[in-house]
Short mmCIF file of C-alpha atoms in Angstrom, two decimals:
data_model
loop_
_atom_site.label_atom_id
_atom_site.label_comp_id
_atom_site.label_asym_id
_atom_site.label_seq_id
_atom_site.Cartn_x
_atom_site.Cartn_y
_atom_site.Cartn_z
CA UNK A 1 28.36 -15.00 15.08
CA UNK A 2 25.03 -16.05 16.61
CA UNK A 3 23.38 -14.28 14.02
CA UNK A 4 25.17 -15.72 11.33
CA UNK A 5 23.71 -18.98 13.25
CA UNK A 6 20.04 -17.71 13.36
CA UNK A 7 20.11 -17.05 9.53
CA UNK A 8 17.56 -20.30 9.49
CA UNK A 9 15.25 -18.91 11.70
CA UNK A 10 15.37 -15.27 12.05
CA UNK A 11 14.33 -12.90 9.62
CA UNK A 12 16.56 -10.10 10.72
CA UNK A 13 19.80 -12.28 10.88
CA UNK A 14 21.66 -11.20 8.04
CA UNK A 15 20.66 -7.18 8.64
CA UNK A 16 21.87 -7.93 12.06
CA UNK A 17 25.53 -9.57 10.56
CA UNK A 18 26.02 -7.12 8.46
CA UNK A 19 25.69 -4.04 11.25
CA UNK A 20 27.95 -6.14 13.16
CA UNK A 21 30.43 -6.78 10.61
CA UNK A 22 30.50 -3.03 9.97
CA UNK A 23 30.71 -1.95 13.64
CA UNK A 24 33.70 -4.30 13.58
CA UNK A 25 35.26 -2.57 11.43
CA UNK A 26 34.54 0.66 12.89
CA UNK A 27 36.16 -0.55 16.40
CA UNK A 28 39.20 -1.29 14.65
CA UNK A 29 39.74 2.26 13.38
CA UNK A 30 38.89 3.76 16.50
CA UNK A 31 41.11 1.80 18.41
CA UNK A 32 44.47 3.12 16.49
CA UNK A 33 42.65 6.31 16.28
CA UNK A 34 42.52 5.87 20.63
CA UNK A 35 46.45 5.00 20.62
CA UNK A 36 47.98 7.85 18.42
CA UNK A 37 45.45 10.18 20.20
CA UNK A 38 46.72 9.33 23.79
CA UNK A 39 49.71 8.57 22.32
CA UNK A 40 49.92 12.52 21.37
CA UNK A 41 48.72 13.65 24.22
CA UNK A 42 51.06 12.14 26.69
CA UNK A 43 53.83 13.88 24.49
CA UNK A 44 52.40 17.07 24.78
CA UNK A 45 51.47 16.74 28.29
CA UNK A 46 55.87 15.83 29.26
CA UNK A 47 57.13 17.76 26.01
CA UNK A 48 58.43 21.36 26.17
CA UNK A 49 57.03 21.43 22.97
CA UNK A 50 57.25 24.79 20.07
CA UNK A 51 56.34 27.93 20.24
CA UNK A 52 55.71 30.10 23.61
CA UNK A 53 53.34 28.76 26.51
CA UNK A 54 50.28 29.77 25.15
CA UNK A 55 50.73 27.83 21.59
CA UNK A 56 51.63 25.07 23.90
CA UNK A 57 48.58 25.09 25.99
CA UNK A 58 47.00 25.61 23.09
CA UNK A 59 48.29 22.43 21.19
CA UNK A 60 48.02 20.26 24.60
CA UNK A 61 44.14 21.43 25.16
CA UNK A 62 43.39 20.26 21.63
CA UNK A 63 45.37 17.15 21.74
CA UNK A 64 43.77 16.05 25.24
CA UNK A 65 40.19 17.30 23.26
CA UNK A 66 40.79 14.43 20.55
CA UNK A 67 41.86 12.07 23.18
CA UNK A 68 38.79 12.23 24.83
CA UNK A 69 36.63 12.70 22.02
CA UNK A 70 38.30 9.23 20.13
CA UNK A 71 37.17 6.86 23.78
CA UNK A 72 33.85 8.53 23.76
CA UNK A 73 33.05 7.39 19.98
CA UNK A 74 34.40 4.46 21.11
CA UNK A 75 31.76 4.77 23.98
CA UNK A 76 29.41 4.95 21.92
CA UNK A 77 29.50 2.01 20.01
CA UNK A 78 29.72 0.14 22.84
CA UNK A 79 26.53 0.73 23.40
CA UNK A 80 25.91 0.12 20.00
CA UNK A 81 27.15 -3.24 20.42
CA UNK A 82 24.97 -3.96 23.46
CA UNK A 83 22.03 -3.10 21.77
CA UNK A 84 22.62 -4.88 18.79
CA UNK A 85 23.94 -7.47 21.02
CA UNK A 86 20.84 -7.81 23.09
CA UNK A 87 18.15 -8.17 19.95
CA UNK A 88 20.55 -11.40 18.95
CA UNK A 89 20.12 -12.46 22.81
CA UNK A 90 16.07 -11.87 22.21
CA UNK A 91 15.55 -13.52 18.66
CA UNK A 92 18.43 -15.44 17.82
CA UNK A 93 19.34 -19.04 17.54
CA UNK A 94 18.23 -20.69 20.97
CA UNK A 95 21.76 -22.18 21.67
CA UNK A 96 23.28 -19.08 20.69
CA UNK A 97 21.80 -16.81 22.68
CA UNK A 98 23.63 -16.81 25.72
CA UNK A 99 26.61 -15.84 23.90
CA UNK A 100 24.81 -12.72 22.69
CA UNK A 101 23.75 -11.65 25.84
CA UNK A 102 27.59 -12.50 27.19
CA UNK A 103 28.44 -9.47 24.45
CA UNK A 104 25.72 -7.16 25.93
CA UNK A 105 27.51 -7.54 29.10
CA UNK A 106 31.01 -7.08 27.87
CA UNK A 107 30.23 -4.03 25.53
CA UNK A 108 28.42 -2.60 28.63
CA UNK A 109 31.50 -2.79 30.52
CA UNK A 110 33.41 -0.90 28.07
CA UNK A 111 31.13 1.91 27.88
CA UNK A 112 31.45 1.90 31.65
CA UNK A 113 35.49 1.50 31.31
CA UNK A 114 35.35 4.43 28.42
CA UNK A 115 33.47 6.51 31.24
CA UNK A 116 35.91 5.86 34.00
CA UNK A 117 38.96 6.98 31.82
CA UNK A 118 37.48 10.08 30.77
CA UNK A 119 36.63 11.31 34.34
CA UNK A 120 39.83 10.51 35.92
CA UNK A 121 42.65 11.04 33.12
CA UNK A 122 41.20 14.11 31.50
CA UNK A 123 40.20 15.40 34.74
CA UNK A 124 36.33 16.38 33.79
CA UNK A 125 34.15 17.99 36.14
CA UNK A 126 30.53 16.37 36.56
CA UNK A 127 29.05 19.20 34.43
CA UNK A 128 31.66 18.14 31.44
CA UNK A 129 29.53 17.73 28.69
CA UNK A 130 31.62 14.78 27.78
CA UNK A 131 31.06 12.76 31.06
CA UNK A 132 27.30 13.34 30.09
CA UNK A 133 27.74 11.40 27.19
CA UNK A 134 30.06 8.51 28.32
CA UNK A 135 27.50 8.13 31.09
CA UNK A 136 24.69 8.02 28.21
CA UNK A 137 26.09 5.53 26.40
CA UNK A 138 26.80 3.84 29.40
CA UNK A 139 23.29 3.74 30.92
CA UNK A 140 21.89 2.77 27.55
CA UNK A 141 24.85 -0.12 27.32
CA UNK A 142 23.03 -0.97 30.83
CA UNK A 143 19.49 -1.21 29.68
CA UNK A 144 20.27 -3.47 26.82
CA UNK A 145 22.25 -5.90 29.15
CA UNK A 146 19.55 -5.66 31.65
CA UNK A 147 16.55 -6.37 28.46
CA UNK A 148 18.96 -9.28 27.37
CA UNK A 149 19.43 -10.75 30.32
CA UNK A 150 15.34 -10.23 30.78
CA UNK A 151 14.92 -11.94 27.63
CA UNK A 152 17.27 -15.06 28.86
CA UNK A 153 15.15 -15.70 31.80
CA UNK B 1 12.66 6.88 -13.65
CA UNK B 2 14.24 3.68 -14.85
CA UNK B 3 17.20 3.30 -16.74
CA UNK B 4 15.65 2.48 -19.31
CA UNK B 5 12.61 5.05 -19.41
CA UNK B 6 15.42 7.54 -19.03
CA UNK B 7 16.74 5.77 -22.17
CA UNK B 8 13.71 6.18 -23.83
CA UNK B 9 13.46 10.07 -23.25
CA UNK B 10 16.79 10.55 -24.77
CA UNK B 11 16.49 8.98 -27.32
CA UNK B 12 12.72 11.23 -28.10
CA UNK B 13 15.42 14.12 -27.63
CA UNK B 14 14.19 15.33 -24.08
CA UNK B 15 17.02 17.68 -22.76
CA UNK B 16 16.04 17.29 -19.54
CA UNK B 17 16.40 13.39 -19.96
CA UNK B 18 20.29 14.02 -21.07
CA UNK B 19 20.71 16.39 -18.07
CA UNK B 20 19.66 13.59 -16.32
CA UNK B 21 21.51 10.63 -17.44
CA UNK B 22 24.47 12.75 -17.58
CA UNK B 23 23.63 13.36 -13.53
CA UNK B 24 23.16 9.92 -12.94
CA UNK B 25 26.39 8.22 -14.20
CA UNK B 26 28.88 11.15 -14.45
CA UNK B 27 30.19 10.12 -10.67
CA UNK B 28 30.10 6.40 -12.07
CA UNK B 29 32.14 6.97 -15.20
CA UNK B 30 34.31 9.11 -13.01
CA UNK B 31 34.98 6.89 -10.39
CA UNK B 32 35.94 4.36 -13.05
CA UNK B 33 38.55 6.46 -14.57
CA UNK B 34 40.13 7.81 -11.10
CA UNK B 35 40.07 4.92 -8.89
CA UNK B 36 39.63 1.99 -10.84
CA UNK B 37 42.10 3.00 -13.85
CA UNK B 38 43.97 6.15 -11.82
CA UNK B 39 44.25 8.05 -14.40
CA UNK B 40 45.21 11.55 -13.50
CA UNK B 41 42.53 14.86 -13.65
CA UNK B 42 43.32 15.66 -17.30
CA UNK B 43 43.00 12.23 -19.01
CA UNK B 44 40.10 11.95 -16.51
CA UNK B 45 38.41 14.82 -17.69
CA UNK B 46 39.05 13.62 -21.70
CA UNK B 47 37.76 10.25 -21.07
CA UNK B 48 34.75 11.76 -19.26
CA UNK B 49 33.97 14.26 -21.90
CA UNK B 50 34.48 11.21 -25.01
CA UNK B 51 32.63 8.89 -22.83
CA UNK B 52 29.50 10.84 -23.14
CA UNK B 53 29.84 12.25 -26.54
CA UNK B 54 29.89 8.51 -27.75
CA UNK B 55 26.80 7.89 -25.35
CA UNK B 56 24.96 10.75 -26.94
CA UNK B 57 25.86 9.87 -30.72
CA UNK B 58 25.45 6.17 -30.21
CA UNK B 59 22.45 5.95 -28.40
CA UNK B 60 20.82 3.97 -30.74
CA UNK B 61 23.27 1.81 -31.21
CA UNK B 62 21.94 0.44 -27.95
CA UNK B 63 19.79 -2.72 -28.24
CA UNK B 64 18.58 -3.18 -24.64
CA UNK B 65 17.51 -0.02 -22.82
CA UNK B 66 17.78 -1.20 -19.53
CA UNK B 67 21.62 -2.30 -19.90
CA UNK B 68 22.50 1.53 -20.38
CA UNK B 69 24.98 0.83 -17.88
CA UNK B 70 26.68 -1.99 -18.48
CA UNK B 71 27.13 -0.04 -21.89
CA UNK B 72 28.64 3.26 -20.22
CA UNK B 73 31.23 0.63 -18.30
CA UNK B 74 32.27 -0.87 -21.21
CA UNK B 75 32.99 2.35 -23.33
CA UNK B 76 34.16 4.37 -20.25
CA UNK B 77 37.13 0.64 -19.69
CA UNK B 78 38.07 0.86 -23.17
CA UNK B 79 38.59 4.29 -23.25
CA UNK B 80 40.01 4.26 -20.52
CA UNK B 81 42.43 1.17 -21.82
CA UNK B 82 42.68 3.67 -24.72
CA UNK B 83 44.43 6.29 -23.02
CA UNK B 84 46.70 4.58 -21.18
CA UNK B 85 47.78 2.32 -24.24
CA UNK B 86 48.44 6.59 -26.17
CA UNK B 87 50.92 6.52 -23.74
CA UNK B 88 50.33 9.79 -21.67
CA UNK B 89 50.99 7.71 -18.56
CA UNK B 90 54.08 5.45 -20.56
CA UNK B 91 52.04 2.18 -20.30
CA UNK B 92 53.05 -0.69 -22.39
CA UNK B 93 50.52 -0.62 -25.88
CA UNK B 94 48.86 -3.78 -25.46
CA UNK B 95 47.19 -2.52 -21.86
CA UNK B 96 45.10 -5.33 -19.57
CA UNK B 97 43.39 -4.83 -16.71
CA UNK B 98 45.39 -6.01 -13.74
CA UNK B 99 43.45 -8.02 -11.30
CA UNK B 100 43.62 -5.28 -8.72
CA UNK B 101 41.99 -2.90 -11.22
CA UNK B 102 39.34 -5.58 -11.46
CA UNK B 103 38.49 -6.14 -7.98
CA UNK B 104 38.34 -1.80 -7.72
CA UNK B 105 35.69 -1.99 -11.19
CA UNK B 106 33.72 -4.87 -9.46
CA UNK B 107 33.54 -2.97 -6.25
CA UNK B 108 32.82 -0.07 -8.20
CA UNK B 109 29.39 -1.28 -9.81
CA UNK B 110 28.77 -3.20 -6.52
CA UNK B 111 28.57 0.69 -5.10
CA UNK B 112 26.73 1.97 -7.92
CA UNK B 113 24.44 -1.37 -7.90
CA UNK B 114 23.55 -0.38 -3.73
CA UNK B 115 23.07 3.45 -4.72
CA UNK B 116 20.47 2.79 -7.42
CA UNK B 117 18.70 0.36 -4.93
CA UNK B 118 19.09 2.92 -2.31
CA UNK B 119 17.36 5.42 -4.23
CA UNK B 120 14.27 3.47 -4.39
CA UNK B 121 14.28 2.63 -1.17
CA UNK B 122 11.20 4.90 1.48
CA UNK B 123 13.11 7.76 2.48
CA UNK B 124 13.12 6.19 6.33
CA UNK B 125 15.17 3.66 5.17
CA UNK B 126 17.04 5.90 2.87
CA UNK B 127 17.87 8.19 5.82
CA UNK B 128 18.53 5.15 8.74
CA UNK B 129 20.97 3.53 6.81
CA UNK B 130 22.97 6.58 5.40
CA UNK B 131 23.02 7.42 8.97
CA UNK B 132 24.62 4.20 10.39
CA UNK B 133 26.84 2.92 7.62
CA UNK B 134 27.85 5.96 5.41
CA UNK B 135 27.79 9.11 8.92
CA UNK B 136 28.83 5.93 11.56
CA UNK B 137 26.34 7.08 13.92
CA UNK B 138 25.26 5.41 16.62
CA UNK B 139 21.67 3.99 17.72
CA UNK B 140 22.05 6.85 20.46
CA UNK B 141 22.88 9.41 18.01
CA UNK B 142 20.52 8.13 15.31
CA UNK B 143 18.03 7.55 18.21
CA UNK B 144 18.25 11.17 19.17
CA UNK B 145 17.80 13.09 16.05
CA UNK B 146 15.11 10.76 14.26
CA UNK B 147 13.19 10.68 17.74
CA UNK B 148 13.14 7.13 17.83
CA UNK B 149 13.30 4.44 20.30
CA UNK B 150 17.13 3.31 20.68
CA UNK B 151 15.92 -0.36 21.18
CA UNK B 152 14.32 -0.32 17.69
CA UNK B 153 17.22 1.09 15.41
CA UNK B 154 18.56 -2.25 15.45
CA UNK B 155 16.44 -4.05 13.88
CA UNK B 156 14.76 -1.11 11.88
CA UNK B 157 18.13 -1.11 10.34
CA UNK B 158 18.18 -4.98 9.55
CA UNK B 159 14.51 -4.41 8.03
CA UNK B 160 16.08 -1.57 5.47
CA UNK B 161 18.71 -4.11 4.86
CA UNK B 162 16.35 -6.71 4.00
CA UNK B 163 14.35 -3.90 1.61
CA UNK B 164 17.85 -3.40 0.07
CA UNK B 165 18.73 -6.62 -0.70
CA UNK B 166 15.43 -7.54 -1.91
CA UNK B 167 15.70 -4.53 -4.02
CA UNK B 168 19.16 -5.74 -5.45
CA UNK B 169 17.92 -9.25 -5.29
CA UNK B 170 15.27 -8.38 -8.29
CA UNK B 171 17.33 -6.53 -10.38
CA UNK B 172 17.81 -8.57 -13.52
CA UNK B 173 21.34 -8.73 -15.39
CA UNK B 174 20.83 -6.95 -18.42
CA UNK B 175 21.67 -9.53 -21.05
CA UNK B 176 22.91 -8.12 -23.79
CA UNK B 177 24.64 -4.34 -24.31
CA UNK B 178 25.16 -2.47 -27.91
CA UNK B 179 25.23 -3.57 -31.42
CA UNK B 180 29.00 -2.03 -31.36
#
């Protein structure tokens, strides 16, 4: 939106629209993607499931794998969407730009949300490989709020 | 090479040049035949096959070199048209494109339109925007593996984007196709 309102006086605007547009769309995959993986996984963790226990374990460990790896993507373009967020909050429209730098903010709290849920319904341990990365998307989510809001100042 | 220097070769009998123009549009004509007429892997495969044996007898029925494609299109949709009118997938004889087909042929060429831009394109812009639009990377990811500062990709992006449509932007319509 505010780039789409900067198209007048900023260069960038429409490459900025369009990466938006398309992380849009991207969001709304992983989202149902999110739901029939937890979805799954909350079966498999109450279910008595096929096969003997080991299959089972099997099945759940994978199942709980792709419903941690579907929030972390979705981590991940969070802080996608803060960083794009934040160069709209720098160089876009003037009575836009507060807007932008309100979706820095937001996106950064869903990395930090995305983060939270993996460490305390997956159970990972601080050496999980996938708490490394929620936290990395949500320190760079951080720094983009923190540059937009420098920017708005 | 342009379309229509590759044109050009072909038609001075450069084998190379055929290899290459088959290369270039065979996922084009393809595409046309599968997703925007769905015809199944058999009539596929004839229509592909006639497609190009008309392109390499009729080259020079071809007035403008440069509208090569627009050319292949039109004898890959009536072939196409062709086969379903023959019946082998019990269409009615006097076959139309429906406006869904359409829409699929116009997205189509849009595609093929962006890839032949692409191609043209510095290979930094090449790579950044296969990365975020056709792998759905992120700027962390993308960032990472192209050692690059995340704060940039953003707008590195939106500067490929601007390349592209510039690119796209001076492409002229080709104005006229064969003497067919």
């Amino acid at each position: 939106m505010v780039a789409r309102a900067s198209r007048g006086s900023w260069e960038d605007a429409g490459g900025v629209a369009a990466q938006a547009i398309s992380i849009q769309e991207r969001a709304a995959l992983l989202i149902r993607e999110d739901a029939d993986a937890w979805q799954e996984a909350f079966a498999a963790l109450g279910g008595t499931g096929e096969g003997d226990a080991a299959q089972r374990n099997f099945e759940l460990e994978r199942k709980l794998e792709r419903a941690a790896a579907v929030p972390l993507e979705i981590g991940e373009l969070g802080a996608t969407v803060a960083e794009l967020a934040a160069l709209a909050g720098e160089f876009g429209e003037g009575h836009a730009r507060a807007d932008a730098v309100a979706a820095a903010a937001l996106a950064a709290g869903a990395t930090r949300a995305v983060g939270h849920l993996v460490e305390v319904n997956l159970g990972v341990r601080e050496r999980d490989k996938r708490l490394a990365q929620a936290r990395g998307s949500e320190q760079a989510a951080l720094e983009a709020v923190e540059r937009a809001l420098e920017s708005a100042r | 090479m342009t379309d229509a220097e590759l044109v050009q070769r072909c038609r001075a009998g450069d084998p190379d040049a055929w290899a290459e123009l088959v290369n270039r549009f065979s996922r084009y004509v393809y595409a046309v035949c599968v997703k925007g007429f769905r015809l199944g892997d058999e009539d596929a495969e004839d229509v592909f096959q006639e497609v190009f044996t008309r392109v390499y007898t009729r080259l020079d029925t071809l007035r403008d070199d440069a509208a090569v494609r627009p050319w292949i299109a039109q004898l890959t949709r009536r072939l196409c048209l062709d086969t379903l009118a023959s019946g082998s997938r019990e269409q009615p004889a006097d076959v139309e494109l429906t406006p869904e087909q359409e829409r699929t042929l116009e997205e189509l060429d849009e595609a093929f339109d962006v890839r032949e831009a692409l191609a043209v394109l510095p290979e930094p812009c090449r790579e950044i925007l296969d990365r975020f639009f056709t792998r759905d990377q992120s700027y962390r990811t993308i960032s990472a593996e192209l050692d690059l500062p995340s704060g940039t990709i953003a707008s590195r992006i939106a500067r490929c984007l601007r390349k592209l449509r510039d690119e796209l932007e001076g492409r002229s319509e080709p104005s006229e196709g064969s003497r067919e």
